[in-house]
Amino acid sequence: MSDFDKKKQYLLKEIGLNSTGKIDASPKGTIDELCMPLICLINSHHDMVTTSSCSGRLSVFVEGRKEAVTDTNGANRDQIKIGAKGDGGHWLFVSHEKNEIRDWWKREDISLIYRLDPEERIYDSKTRYILFKYEPLILHVKCRDFKSASRLYSTAMGCGFRESGIGANNNVAIRISIKLDIPIGYLDVDDNLVCVVGEDYLKMATKLAHDRFLENERKMEVLYNKIKDEVVNYVEKEERKETKEERKERKIREGLARRAEVRKQKEEKKRLKQLEVEKSTDKEDTLKEEKDLVAT
């Protein structure tokens, strides 16, 4: 068994466990149900296996602490981790389901303090922002070779997943650029969740995220059909080996066809020869008639 086949066998076992409840890296803890048809389709291909996935999600989270580090000159500076959870970062809300996102800010476990007055605020490199993010489908696929990776990549690009790419070891990342990334507040010195926009703005942002959920699902359906037609079924047509019985039947058909062609050629040759004989006989008869006329 090749290294790729061993890796695929291991990953498929993990996916099987995960789909029934094994914890993964996301806060939800399981593979997204919306991804499963696409994952199963790709994994049915002999030369491909999915390594990670996210069907798309809305998340609201607080950035982690931004640590002070020493630069090459010995001076202290802030290590900025833009948009990262990092140390102390945490989700306030996360959902992979479009029907769960309405009025997310009214949940009992989320306590936002609204500060909409125009008082002067100081934002610096240590400010920990509250970020509202919609992230569309991302799917990572390990391929056996560059040929299969290139076909999958080209198919994804062809149906609008323009952020896709091929990385090291023939790993394909399938991505689309319909994300949404908005700062809506910050964590103050007393660890209060301060929101600097009103509920109308939160409703508008959530509606934009909902629209992206719908577009993401539509694009996933397009991607599924394209991969099915141009990757999975294409390979089956190109590389499927005939069985012994099919080969035997093909040889019989080819033999019968050759014999029929030989017989046809012989019959045609015989017909042409007969025509030559008839022409020769007609010519002799004509000459004889001419001689008889001259003699009379």
Tab-separated table of C-alpha atoms in Angstrom:
chain	number	residue	atom	x	y	z
A	1	MET	CA	0.000	0.000	0.000
A	2	SER	CA	1.376	3.413	-0.991
A	3	ASP	CA	1.888	6.267	1.489
A	4	PHE	CA	-1.075	8.088	-0.049
A	5	ASP	CA	-3.352	5.061	0.335
A	6	LYS	CA	-2.280	4.655	3.975
A	7	LYS	CA	-2.994	8.322	4.620
A	8	LYS	CA	-6.375	8.088	2.920
A	9	GLN	CA	-7.318	4.984	4.881
A	10	TYR	CA	-6.443	6.747	8.142
A	11	LEU	CA	-8.324	9.937	7.242
A	12	LEU	CA	-11.438	8.067	6.139
A	13	LYS	CA	-11.455	6.254	9.459
A	14	GLU	CA	-11.193	9.585	11.271
A	15	ILE	CA	-14.016	11.053	9.183
A	16	GLY	CA	-16.178	8.066	10.027
A	17	LEU	CA	-15.580	8.606	13.732
A	18	ASN	CA	-15.993	12.351	13.468
A	19	SER	CA	-19.322	12.188	11.674
A	20	THR	CA	-20.755	10.283	14.642
A	21	GLY	CA	-19.527	12.635	17.313
A	22	LYS	CA	-15.733	12.745	17.507
A	23	ILE	CA	-14.493	16.205	18.515
A	24	ASP	CA	-12.693	18.256	15.863
A	25	ALA	CA	-11.006	21.676	16.000
A	26	SER	CA	-14.165	23.754	15.582
A	27	PRO	CA	-16.383	24.878	18.487
A	28	LYS	CA	-19.229	22.812	17.010
A	29	GLY	CA	-17.101	19.678	17.325
A	30	THR	CA	-18.316	17.639	14.342
A	31	ILE	CA	-18.112	17.710	10.558
A	32	ASP	CA	-20.671	20.090	9.074
A	33	GLU	CA	-23.650	18.185	7.675
A	34	LEU	CA	-23.804	20.502	4.667
A	35	CYS	CA	-20.280	19.392	3.712
A	36	MET	CA	-20.941	15.660	3.847
A	37	PRO	CA	-22.237	15.136	0.259
A	38	LEU	CA	-19.205	16.977	-1.130
A	39	ILE	CA	-16.816	15.130	1.179
A	40	CYS	CA	-18.286	11.735	0.255
A	41	LEU	CA	-18.117	12.554	-3.459
A	42	ILE	CA	-14.464	13.599	-3.345
A	43	ASN	CA	-13.481	10.654	-1.152
A	44	SER	CA	-15.061	8.273	-3.672
A	45	HIS	CA	-12.267	9.285	-6.059
A	46	HIS	CA	-9.309	6.887	-5.958
A	47	ASP	CA	-6.749	9.711	-5.975
A	48	MET	CA	-8.278	12.175	-3.492
A	49	VAL	CA	-9.138	12.468	0.192
A	50	THR	CA	-10.493	15.397	2.210
A	51	THR	CA	-8.365	16.498	5.170
A	52	SER	CA	-10.436	19.341	6.679
A	53	SER	CA	-13.580	21.290	5.929
A	54	CYS	CA	-15.977	24.014	6.994
A	55	SER	CA	-19.283	24.495	5.191
A	56	GLY	CA	-19.427	28.175	6.124
A	57	ARG	CA	-20.161	29.950	9.394
A	58	LEU	CA	-20.993	33.193	11.140
A	59	SER	CA	-18.842	33.936	14.160
A	60	VAL	CA	-18.548	36.791	16.622
A	61	PHE	CA	-15.436	36.674	18.745
A	62	VAL	CA	-13.097	38.684	20.909
A	63	GLU	CA	-9.486	38.905	19.831
A	64	GLY	CA	-6.792	37.459	22.063
A	65	ARG	CA	-4.229	39.423	24.036
A	66	LYS	CA	-1.605	41.165	21.967
A	67	GLU	CA	1.724	40.450	23.584
A	68	ALA	CA	4.735	42.727	23.859
A	69	VAL	CA	7.846	41.319	22.175
A	70	THR	CA	11.401	42.572	21.726
A	71	ASP	CA	12.511	43.455	18.212
A	72	THR	CA	16.002	43.061	16.721
A	73	ASN	CA	17.040	46.457	18.133
A	74	GLY	CA	16.114	45.478	21.676
A	75	ALA	CA	13.057	47.734	21.803
A	76	ASN	CA	9.666	46.560	23.047
A	77	ARG	CA	6.793	46.580	20.627
A	78	ASP	CA	3.323	45.047	20.454
A	79	GLN	CA	2.892	41.783	18.589
A	80	ILE	CA	-0.315	42.408	16.663
A	81	LYS	CA	-2.405	39.372	15.816
A	82	ILE	CA	-5.030	40.889	13.577
A	83	GLY	CA	-8.275	38.945	13.661
A	84	ALA	CA	-6.805	36.128	15.748
A	85	LYS	CA	-8.350	34.514	18.815
A	86	GLY	CA	-4.916	34.056	20.348
A	87	ASP	CA	-4.327	34.008	24.102
A	88	GLY	CA	-7.593	34.787	25.862
A	89	GLY	CA	-9.575	35.131	22.665
A	90	HIS	CA	-12.957	33.475	22.618
A	91	TRP	CA	-16.146	33.082	20.632
A	92	LEU	CA	-19.211	35.000	21.707
A	93	PHE	CA	-21.336	33.314	19.071
A	94	VAL	CA	-20.740	30.856	16.249
A	95	SER	CA	-23.154	29.019	13.961
A	96	HIS	CA	-22.987	27.044	10.732
A	97	GLU	CA	-26.769	27.292	10.299
A	98	LYS	CA	-28.359	30.324	8.655
A	99	ASN	CA	-31.595	29.809	10.582
A	100	GLU	CA	-29.834	30.215	13.939
A	101	ILE	CA	-28.274	33.646	13.460
A	102	ARG	CA	-31.260	35.965	13.863
A	103	ASP	CA	-31.001	38.258	16.922
A	104	TRP	CA	-27.822	36.501	18.041
A	105	TRP	CA	-26.899	39.543	20.204
A	106	LYS	CA	-29.992	38.986	22.378
A	107	ARG	CA	-28.803	35.624	23.666
A	108	GLU	CA	-28.605	35.338	27.465
A	109	ASP	CA	-24.926	34.380	27.367
A	110	ILE	CA	-23.970	37.558	25.455
A	111	SER	CA	-23.888	40.822	27.424
A	112	LEU	CA	-23.103	43.765	25.188
A	113	ILE	CA	-22.764	47.299	26.499
A	114	TYR	CA	-23.798	49.823	23.845
A	115	ARG	CA	-21.736	52.989	23.693
A	116	LEU	CA	-22.931	54.984	20.717
A	117	ASP	CA	-22.076	58.457	22.011
A	118	PRO	CA	-19.352	60.299	20.106
A	119	GLU	CA	-16.979	60.456	23.072
A	120	GLU	CA	-13.333	60.251	22.160
A	121	ARG	CA	-11.944	56.760	22.341
A	122	ILE	CA	-8.332	55.668	22.186
A	123	TYR	CA	-7.615	52.622	20.060
A	124	ASP	CA	-4.079	51.286	20.019
A	125	SER	CA	-2.197	48.158	19.045
A	126	LYS	CA	-3.326	46.422	22.244
A	127	THR	CA	-7.048	46.987	21.680
A	128	ARG	CA	-8.919	43.693	21.574
A	129	TYR	CA	-11.685	44.068	19.027
A	130	ILE	CA	-14.998	42.264	18.795
A	131	LEU	CA	-15.228	40.962	15.238
A	132	PHE	CA	-18.309	39.925	13.270
A	133	LYS	CA	-17.237	37.479	10.568
A	134	TYR	CA	-18.905	35.415	7.902
A	135	GLU	CA	-16.593	32.777	6.412
A	136	PRO	CA	-17.730	30.690	3.393
A	137	LEU	CA	-16.848	27.121	2.464
A	138	ILE	CA	-13.252	26.037	2.816
A	139	LEU	CA	-12.237	22.515	1.885
A	140	HIS	CA	-8.775	20.946	1.908
A	141	VAL	CA	-8.125	17.909	-0.271
A	142	LYS	CA	-4.970	15.805	-0.468
A	143	CYS	CA	-4.378	14.373	-3.953
A	144	ARG	CA	-2.231	11.444	-5.058
A	145	ASP	CA	-0.347	13.420	-7.713
A	146	PHE	CA	-0.181	16.807	-9.416
A	147	LYS	CA	-2.373	15.645	-12.299
A	148	SER	CA	-5.342	14.891	-10.034
A	149	ALA	CA	-4.672	18.018	-7.944
A	150	SER	CA	-4.601	20.164	-11.071
A	151	ARG	CA	-7.900	18.761	-12.352
A	152	LEU	CA	-9.643	19.395	-9.024
A	153	TYR	CA	-8.172	22.906	-8.793
A	154	SER	CA	-9.191	23.785	-12.357
A	155	THR	CA	-12.720	22.518	-11.741
A	156	ALA	CA	-13.082	24.598	-8.565
A	157	MET	CA	-11.734	27.716	-10.276
A	158	GLY	CA	-14.065	27.151	-13.216
A	159	CYS	CA	-17.188	27.368	-11.050
A	160	GLY	CA	-16.238	30.496	-9.146
A	161	PHE	CA	-14.012	29.366	-6.273
A	162	ARG	CA	-11.355	31.901	-7.259
A	163	GLU	CA	-9.440	31.808	-3.955
A	164	SER	CA	-8.482	28.156	-4.476
A	165	GLY	CA	-4.897	26.985	-4.791
A	166	ILE	CA	-2.505	24.030	-4.873
A	167	GLY	CA	-0.069	23.815	-1.964
A	168	ALA	CA	2.782	21.506	-1.046
A	169	ASN	CA	2.394	17.744	-1.484
A	170	ASN	CA	-0.514	18.199	-3.925
A	171	ASN	CA	-2.849	19.615	-1.281
A	172	VAL	CA	-5.718	21.577	-2.831
A	173	ALA	CA	-7.507	24.331	-0.900
A	174	ILE	CA	-10.961	25.163	-2.274
A	175	ARG	CA	-12.123	28.659	-1.276
A	176	ILE	CA	-14.416	31.435	-2.445
A	177	SER	CA	-14.238	35.167	-1.720
A	178	ILE	CA	-17.667	36.030	-0.290
A	179	LYS	CA	-16.517	36.575	3.278
A	180	LEU	CA	-17.636	39.373	5.568
A	181	ASP	CA	-15.367	40.847	8.259
A	182	ILE	CA	-16.640	43.752	10.407
A	183	PRO	CA	-15.415	45.176	13.742
A	184	ILE	CA	-18.403	45.986	15.963
A	185	GLY	CA	-16.791	46.775	19.295
A	186	TYR	CA	-13.976	46.118	21.710
A	187	LEU	CA	-13.131	44.705	25.133
A	188	ASP	CA	-12.550	47.522	27.620
A	189	VAL	CA	-10.103	47.558	30.544
A	190	ASP	CA	-12.762	46.026	32.800
A	191	ASP	CA	-13.361	43.179	30.317
A	192	ASN	CA	-16.752	44.555	29.327
A	193	LEU	CA	-18.011	43.786	25.820
A	194	VAL	CA	-18.477	47.247	24.365
A	195	CYS	CA	-20.516	47.506	21.153
A	196	VAL	CA	-20.032	50.737	19.178
A	197	VAL	CA	-22.914	50.154	16.738
A	198	GLY	CA	-26.654	49.997	17.309
A	199	GLU	CA	-29.091	47.115	16.878
A	200	ASP	CA	-30.141	48.364	13.448
A	201	TYR	CA	-26.561	47.976	12.277
A	202	LEU	CA	-26.321	44.494	13.820
A	203	LYS	CA	-29.550	43.525	12.020
A	204	MET	CA	-28.149	44.796	8.727
A	205	ALA	CA	-24.849	42.957	9.175
A	206	THR	CA	-26.699	39.766	10.108
A	207	LYS	CA	-28.894	40.083	6.997
A	208	LEU	CA	-25.732	40.398	4.879
A	209	ALA	CA	-24.381	37.245	6.521
A	210	HIS	CA	-27.667	35.412	5.849
A	211	ASP	CA	-27.468	36.367	2.167
A	212	ARG	CA	-23.944	34.974	2.041
A	213	PHE	CA	-25.100	31.710	3.583
A	214	LEU	CA	-27.581	31.356	0.704
A	215	GLU	CA	-25.005	32.213	-1.961
A	216	ASN	CA	-22.503	29.837	-0.379
A	217	GLU	CA	-25.019	26.966	-0.508
A	218	ARG	CA	-25.766	27.717	-4.160
A	219	LYS	CA	-22.074	27.708	-5.047
A	220	MET	CA	-21.537	24.457	-3.136
A	221	GLU	CA	-24.227	22.793	-5.255
A	222	VAL	CA	-22.536	24.054	-8.428
A	223	LEU	CA	-19.181	22.762	-7.147
A	224	TYR	CA	-20.659	19.344	-6.311
A	225	ASN	CA	-22.110	18.892	-9.803
A	226	LYS	CA	-18.929	20.079	-11.523
A	227	ILE	CA	-16.690	17.753	-9.507
A	228	LYS	CA	-19.075	14.875	-10.171
A	229	ASP	CA	-19.099	15.485	-13.938
A	230	GLU	CA	-15.555	16.717	-14.581
A	231	VAL	CA	-13.492	14.882	-11.958
A	232	VAL	CA	-15.138	11.735	-10.590
A	233	ASN	CA	-17.048	10.546	-13.669
A	234	TYR	CA	-14.298	11.776	-16.003
A	235	VAL	CA	-11.737	9.526	-14.375
A	236	GLU	CA	-14.094	6.572	-14.409
A	237	LYS	CA	-14.609	6.929	-18.160
A	238	GLU	CA	-10.921	7.473	-18.861
A	239	GLU	CA	-9.301	4.867	-16.642
A	240	ARG	CA	-11.815	2.075	-15.973
A	241	LYS	CA	-10.274	-1.262	-16.959
A	242	GLU	CA	-12.337	-3.766	-18.932
A	243	THR	CA	-13.034	-7.150	-17.399
A	244	LYS	CA	-11.846	-10.441	-18.912
A	245	GLU	CA	-15.345	-11.132	-20.184
A	246	GLU	CA	-15.550	-7.674	-21.772
A	247	ARG	CA	-12.158	-8.194	-23.418
A	248	LYS	CA	-13.237	-11.586	-24.762
A	249	GLU	CA	-16.413	-10.112	-26.238
A	250	ARG	CA	-14.464	-7.207	-27.735
A	251	LYS	CA	-11.980	-9.600	-29.391
A	252	ILE	CA	-14.840	-11.645	-30.858
A	253	ARG	CA	-16.468	-8.495	-32.255
A	254	GLU	CA	-13.172	-7.314	-33.712
A	255	GLY	CA	-12.516	-10.755	-35.284
A	256	LEU	CA	-15.964	-10.886	-36.852
A	257	ALA	CA	-15.519	-7.358	-38.155
A	258	ARG	CA	-12.156	-8.243	-39.730
A	259	ARG	CA	-13.563	-11.356	-41.407
A	260	ALA	CA	-16.509	-9.375	-42.731
A	261	GLU	CA	-14.125	-6.766	-44.147
A	262	VAL	CA	-11.950	-9.433	-45.831
A	263	ARG	CA	-15.037	-11.076	-47.327
A	264	LYS	CA	-16.257	-7.708	-48.571
A	265	GLN	CA	-12.892	-6.970	-50.184
A	266	LYS	CA	-12.833	-10.384	-51.908
A	267	GLU	CA	-16.346	-9.891	-53.240
A	268	GLU	CA	-15.438	-6.438	-54.526
A	269	LYS	CA	-12.309	-7.800	-56.197
A	270	LYS	CA	-14.331	-10.587	-57.812
A	271	ARG	CA	-16.907	-8.080	-59.046
A	272	LEU	CA	-14.245	-5.854	-60.584
A	273	LYS	CA	-12.634	-8.835	-62.276
A	274	GLN	CA	-16.001	-9.884	-63.706
A	275	LEU	CA	-16.509	-6.361	-65.040
A	276	GLU	CA	-13.113	-6.509	-66.765
A	277	VAL	CA	-14.016	-9.832	-68.358
A	278	GLU	CA	-17.348	-8.476	-69.559
A	279	LYS	CA	-15.675	-5.381	-71.000
A	280	SER	CA	-13.108	-7.531	-72.788
A	281	THR	CA	-15.824	-9.783	-74.248
A	282	ASP	CA	-17.842	-6.792	-75.423
A	283	LYS	CA	-14.751	-5.351	-77.086
A	284	GLU	CA	-14.022	-8.614	-78.946
A	285	ASP	CA	-17.647	-8.849	-80.125
A	286	THR	CA	-17.504	-5.289	-81.423
A	287	LEU	CA	-14.290	-5.932	-83.391
A	288	LYS	CA	-15.765	-9.090	-84.915
A	289	GLU	CA	-18.882	-7.241	-86.028
A	290	GLU	CA	-16.757	-4.527	-87.634
A	291	LYS	CA	-14.721	-7.144	-89.562
A	292	ASP	CA	-17.891	-8.849	-90.797
A	293	LEU	CA	-19.226	-5.517	-92.074
A	294	VAL	CA	-15.990	-4.815	-93.956
A	295	ALA	CA	-16.008	-8.287	-95.524
A	296	THR	CA	-19.524	-7.796	-96.893
